[in-house]
């Protein structure tokens, strides 16, 4: 069975500061990993995905994530936070030939002036 | 290209009633998955349909059911509603089953009173 752990349910950064959202996964087989963002009263938007190609994955809105097998991690980063980045972020994993996504509990990002 | 659409967006039902939610995938997408989002349990996988067949099912009671039509549109039904069924129900579509990106709709907010 696969699982995802997101460390920190709330993260607050200043505008212009580095954003780092942590995600660790547990999987018995090579996983596919995803980061999604959810704005209030909206669905989920795909930020980026890791599918066993490059370990450093670039996504939309300046976000990127690095797959580290030795650390079983897939942390999300952005060099400079913007007010519009305030939202909830979810890390997710899928395995095998199943489309089923298993989500972490989410991290709410607050961006302050 | 239009995104995933879900109807209705908001719904209020009474305990014991049943409800049907609808999802229209992105044009050309043949796989549809459903997820339930609640503050307590987070995002949980309900089921996945591909070519009118259920491929995967999450750990939900039999009151939760779904189907997919030949045009890939999908419906989910919840019978004998309970207060705990109040949630945001999200539909996601992808090109096919397996390791494909899932694109989410805005969700249907169901409130059970």
GROMACS .gro file of C-alpha atoms in nm:
model
  226
    1UNK     CA    1   0.000   0.000   0.000
    2UNK     CA    2   0.114   0.352  -0.065
    3UNK     CA    3   0.089   0.658   0.156
    4UNK     CA    4   0.192   1.021   0.163
    5UNK     CA    5   0.290   1.236   0.460
    6UNK     CA    6   0.291   1.613   0.440
    7UNK     CA    7   0.482   1.775   0.723
    8UNK     CA    8   0.322   2.093   0.847
    9UNK     CA    9  -0.049   2.158   0.804
   10UNK     CA   10   0.017   2.534   0.792
   11UNK     CA   11   0.316   2.718   0.651
   12UNK     CA   12   0.353   3.095   0.657
   13UNK     CA   13   0.610   3.284   0.448
   14UNK     CA   14   0.670   3.646   0.362
   15UNK     CA   15   0.614   3.765   0.009
   16UNK     CA   16   0.938   3.716  -0.183
   17UNK     CA   17   1.067   3.444   0.050
   18UNK     CA   18   1.140   3.083  -0.039
   19UNK     CA   19   0.848   2.841  -0.028
   20UNK     CA   20   0.923   2.487   0.088
   21UNK     CA   21   0.640   2.237   0.133
   22UNK     CA   22   0.742   1.892   0.247
   23UNK     CA   23   0.613   1.558   0.120
   24UNK     CA   24   0.737   1.208   0.203
   25UNK     CA   25   0.596   0.897   0.047
   26UNK     CA   26   0.584   0.530   0.125
   27UNK     CA   27   0.567   0.285  -0.161
   28UNK     CA   28   0.670  -0.072  -0.234
   29UNK     CA   29   0.716   0.001  -0.603
   30UNK     CA   30   0.840   0.308  -0.792
   31UNK     CA   31   0.569   0.566  -0.751
   32UNK     CA   32   0.427   0.841  -0.962
   33UNK     CA   33   0.408   1.160  -0.755
   34UNK     CA   34   0.202   1.474  -0.797
   35UNK     CA   35   0.151   1.814  -0.641
   36UNK     CA   36  -0.190   1.978  -0.665
   37UNK     CA   37  -0.307   2.321  -0.550
   38UNK     CA   38  -0.657   2.407  -0.432
   39UNK     CA   39  -0.788   2.761  -0.406
   40UNK     CA   40  -1.096   2.832  -0.191
   41UNK     CA   41  -1.417   2.688  -0.331
   42UNK     CA   42  -1.239   2.536  -0.627
   43UNK     CA   43  -1.122   2.196  -0.744
   44UNK     CA   44  -0.763   2.078  -0.762
   45UNK     CA   45  -0.515   2.210  -1.016
   46UNK     CA   46  -0.213   2.002  -1.115
   47UNK     CA   47   0.113   2.186  -1.042
   48UNK     CA   48   0.359   1.917  -1.148
   49UNK     CA   49   0.419   1.544  -1.167
   50UNK     CA   50   0.708   1.298  -1.137
   51UNK     CA   51   0.687   0.995  -1.363
   52UNK     CA   52   1.036   0.841  -1.334
   53UNK     CA   53   1.204   1.063  -1.591
   54UNK     CA   54   1.399   1.365  -1.460
   55UNK     CA   55   1.424   1.381  -1.082
   56UNK     CA   56   1.391   1.761  -1.082
   57UNK     CA   57   1.047   1.848  -1.209
   58UNK     CA   58   0.938   2.196  -1.309
   59UNK     CA   59   0.574   2.291  -1.289
   60UNK     CA   60   0.347   2.584  -1.340
   61UNK     CA   61   0.364   2.919  -1.161
   62UNK     CA   62   0.737   2.885  -1.087
   63UNK     CA   63   0.706   2.575  -0.868
   64UNK     CA   64   0.941   2.280  -0.885
   65UNK     CA   65   0.995   1.958  -0.693
   66UNK     CA   66   1.283   1.714  -0.660
   67UNK     CA   67   1.234   1.339  -0.631
   68UNK     CA   68   1.483   1.190  -0.384
   69UNK     CA   69   1.452   0.815  -0.367
   70UNK     CA   70   1.704   0.777  -0.082
   71UNK     CA   71   1.496   1.013   0.132
   72UNK     CA   72   1.157   0.902  -0.009
   73UNK     CA   73   1.078   1.269  -0.050
   74UNK     CA   74   0.919   1.494  -0.310
   75UNK     CA   75   0.934   1.844  -0.161
   76UNK     CA   76   0.777   2.139  -0.343
   77UNK     CA   77   0.970   2.466  -0.370
   78UNK     CA   78   0.936   2.811  -0.518
   79UNK     CA   79   1.219   3.065  -0.495
   80UNK     CA   80   1.000   3.369  -0.432
   81UNK     CA   81   0.649   3.359  -0.287
   82UNK     CA   82   0.372   3.572  -0.426
   83UNK     CA   83   0.048   3.668  -0.256
   84UNK     CA   84  -0.141   3.470  -0.519
   85UNK     CA   85   0.032   3.150  -0.401
   86UNK     CA   86  -0.180   3.145  -0.086
   87UNK     CA   87  -0.379   2.823  -0.113
   88UNK     CA   88  -0.384   2.462   0.003
   89UNK     CA   89  -0.131   2.225  -0.149
   90UNK     CA   90  -0.168   1.849  -0.174
   91UNK     CA   91   0.094   1.587  -0.248
   92UNK     CA   92  -0.038   1.265  -0.404
   93UNK     CA   93   0.095   0.926  -0.512
   94UNK     CA   94  -0.027   0.661  -0.753
   95UNK     CA   95   0.110   0.314  -0.820
   96UNK     CA   96   0.107   0.041  -1.076
   97UNK     CA   97  -0.152   0.072  -1.346
   98UNK     CA   98  -0.413   0.223  -1.117
   99UNK     CA   99  -0.518   0.580  -1.160
  100UNK     CA  100  -0.619   0.598  -0.795
  101UNK     CA  101  -0.450   0.891  -0.623
  102UNK     CA  102  -0.365   0.873  -0.255
  103UNK     CA  103  -0.342   1.222  -0.111
  104UNK     CA  104  -0.160   1.371   0.181
  105UNK     CA  105  -0.350   1.576   0.436
  106UNK     CA  106  -0.257   1.904   0.272
  107UNK     CA  107  -0.054   2.210   0.366
  108UNK     CA  108  -0.215   2.551   0.382
  109UNK     CA  109   0.027   2.816   0.260
  110UNK     CA  110  -0.013   3.168   0.392
  111UNK     CA  111   0.181   3.453   0.229
  112UNK     CA  112   0.223   3.772   0.428
  113UNK     CA  113   0.342   4.118   0.329
  114UNK     CA  114  -1.081   2.304  -2.463
  115UNK     CA  115  -1.343   2.304  -2.190
  116UNK     CA  116  -1.246   2.162  -1.853
  117UNK     CA  117  -1.420   1.909  -1.635
  118UNK     CA  118  -1.770   2.018  -1.549
  119UNK     CA  119  -1.973   1.904  -1.253
  120UNK     CA  120  -2.339   1.961  -1.183
  121UNK     CA  121  -2.489   2.075  -0.964
  122UNK     CA  122  -2.230   2.287  -0.785
  123UNK     CA  123  -2.423   2.299  -0.461
  124UNK     CA  124  -2.683   2.066  -0.317
  125UNK     CA  125  -2.874   2.044   0.009
  126UNK     CA  126  -3.043   1.717   0.098
  127UNK     CA  127  -3.208   1.563   0.400
  128UNK     CA  128  -3.096   1.249   0.580
  129UNK     CA  129  -3.238   0.937   0.419
  130UNK     CA  130  -3.273   1.090   0.075
  131UNK     CA  131  -3.063   0.993  -0.223
  132UNK     CA  132  -2.862   1.213  -0.456
  133UNK     CA  133  -2.709   1.191  -0.802
  134UNK     CA  134  -2.408   1.396  -0.905
  135UNK     CA  135  -2.295   1.439  -1.263
  136UNK     CA  136  -1.953   1.481  -1.422
  137UNK     CA  137  -1.862   1.562  -1.781
  138UNK     CA  138  -1.494   1.493  -1.856
  139UNK     CA  139  -1.266   1.689  -2.083
  140UNK     CA  140  -1.340   1.610  -2.447
  141UNK     CA  141  -1.145   1.301  -2.551
  142UNK     CA  142  -1.087   1.181  -2.195
  143UNK     CA  143  -1.219   0.833  -2.128
  144UNK     CA  144  -1.137   0.779  -1.762
  145UNK     CA  145  -1.329   0.940  -1.477
  146UNK     CA  146  -1.248   0.915  -1.107
  147UNK     CA  147  -1.444   1.041  -0.808
  148UNK     CA  148  -1.308   1.168  -0.477
  149UNK     CA  149  -1.468   1.281  -0.153
  150UNK     CA  150  -1.314   1.571   0.038
  151UNK     CA  151  -1.402   1.639   0.401
  152UNK     CA  152  -1.222   1.837   0.673
  153UNK     CA  153  -1.186   1.525   0.887
  154UNK     CA  154  -1.088   1.259   0.635
  155UNK     CA  155  -0.928   1.473   0.367
  156UNK     CA  156  -0.933   1.357   0.006
  157UNK     CA  157  -1.043   0.998  -0.040
  158UNK     CA  158  -1.078   0.795  -0.357
  159UNK     CA  159  -1.428   0.668  -0.431
  160UNK     CA  160  -1.407   0.490  -0.766
  161UNK     CA  161  -1.271   0.503  -1.118
  162UNK     CA  162  -1.444   0.429  -1.445
  163UNK     CA  163  -1.294   0.359  -1.784
  164UNK     CA  164  -1.488   0.255  -2.092
  165UNK     CA  165  -1.806   0.222  -1.887
  166UNK     CA  166  -1.640  -0.025  -1.648
  167UNK     CA  167  -1.547   0.030  -1.287
  168UNK     CA  168  -1.172  -0.032  -1.258
  169UNK     CA  169  -1.110   0.060  -0.898
  170UNK     CA  170  -1.316   0.117  -0.590
  171UNK     CA  171  -1.224   0.286  -0.265
  172UNK     CA  172  -1.325   0.187   0.084
  173UNK     CA  173  -1.676   0.328   0.092
  174UNK     CA  174  -2.006   0.155   0.177
  175UNK     CA  175  -2.233   0.019  -0.092
  176UNK     CA  176  -2.454   0.328  -0.061
  177UNK     CA  177  -2.202   0.495  -0.288
  178UNK     CA  178  -2.226   0.387  -0.649
  179UNK     CA  179  -2.142   0.519  -0.989
  180UNK     CA  180  -2.161   0.457  -1.356
  181UNK     CA  181  -2.016   0.580  -1.681
  182UNK     CA  182  -2.193   0.629  -2.008
  183UNK     CA  183  -2.073   0.563  -2.361
  184UNK     CA  184  -1.987   0.932  -2.405
  185UNK     CA  185  -1.760   0.906  -2.094
  186UNK     CA  186  -1.988   1.120  -1.879
  187UNK     CA  187  -2.021   0.981  -1.531
  188UNK     CA  188  -2.267   0.993  -1.246
  189UNK     CA  189  -2.232   0.897  -0.885
  190UNK     CA  190  -2.521   0.816  -0.658
  191UNK     CA  191  -2.544   0.817  -0.283
  192UNK     CA  192  -2.846   0.649  -0.131
  193UNK     CA  193  -2.985   0.681   0.221
  194UNK     CA  194  -2.784   0.994   0.293
  195UNK     CA  195  -2.619   1.038   0.631
  196UNK     CA  196  -2.494   1.357   0.793
  197UNK     CA  197  -2.138   1.232   0.743
  198UNK     CA  198  -2.187   1.232   0.368
  199UNK     CA  199  -2.166   1.612   0.368
  200UNK     CA  200  -1.857   1.683   0.162
  201UNK     CA  201  -1.710   1.826  -0.154
  202UNK     CA  202  -1.730   1.560  -0.424
  203UNK     CA  203  -1.464   1.599  -0.689
  204UNK     CA  204  -1.456   1.441  -1.029
  205UNK     CA  205  -1.133   1.401  -1.224
  206UNK     CA  206  -1.083   1.299  -1.583
  207UNK     CA  207  -0.783   1.160  -1.766
  208UNK     CA  208  -0.708   1.040  -2.118
  209UNK     CA  209  -0.717   0.676  -2.019
  210UNK     CA  210  -0.674   0.453  -1.719
  211UNK     CA  211  -0.329   0.424  -1.565
  212UNK     CA  212  -0.049   0.677  -1.537
  213UNK     CA  213  -0.214   0.975  -1.691
  214UNK     CA  214  -0.261   1.320  -1.546
  215UNK     CA  215  -0.593   1.372  -1.377
  216UNK     CA  216  -0.774   1.699  -1.424
  217UNK     CA  217  -1.024   1.795  -1.160
  218UNK     CA  218  -1.357   1.969  -1.184
  219UNK     CA  219  -1.476   2.238  -0.941
  220UNK     CA  220  -1.667   1.987  -0.732
  221UNK     CA  221  -2.019   1.951  -0.599
  222UNK     CA  222  -2.071   2.072  -0.244
  223UNK     CA  223  -2.324   1.837  -0.080
  224UNK     CA  224  -2.477   1.934   0.251
  225UNK     CA  225  -2.691   1.679   0.434
  226UNK     CA  226  -2.924   1.814   0.704
   0.00000   0.00000   0.00000
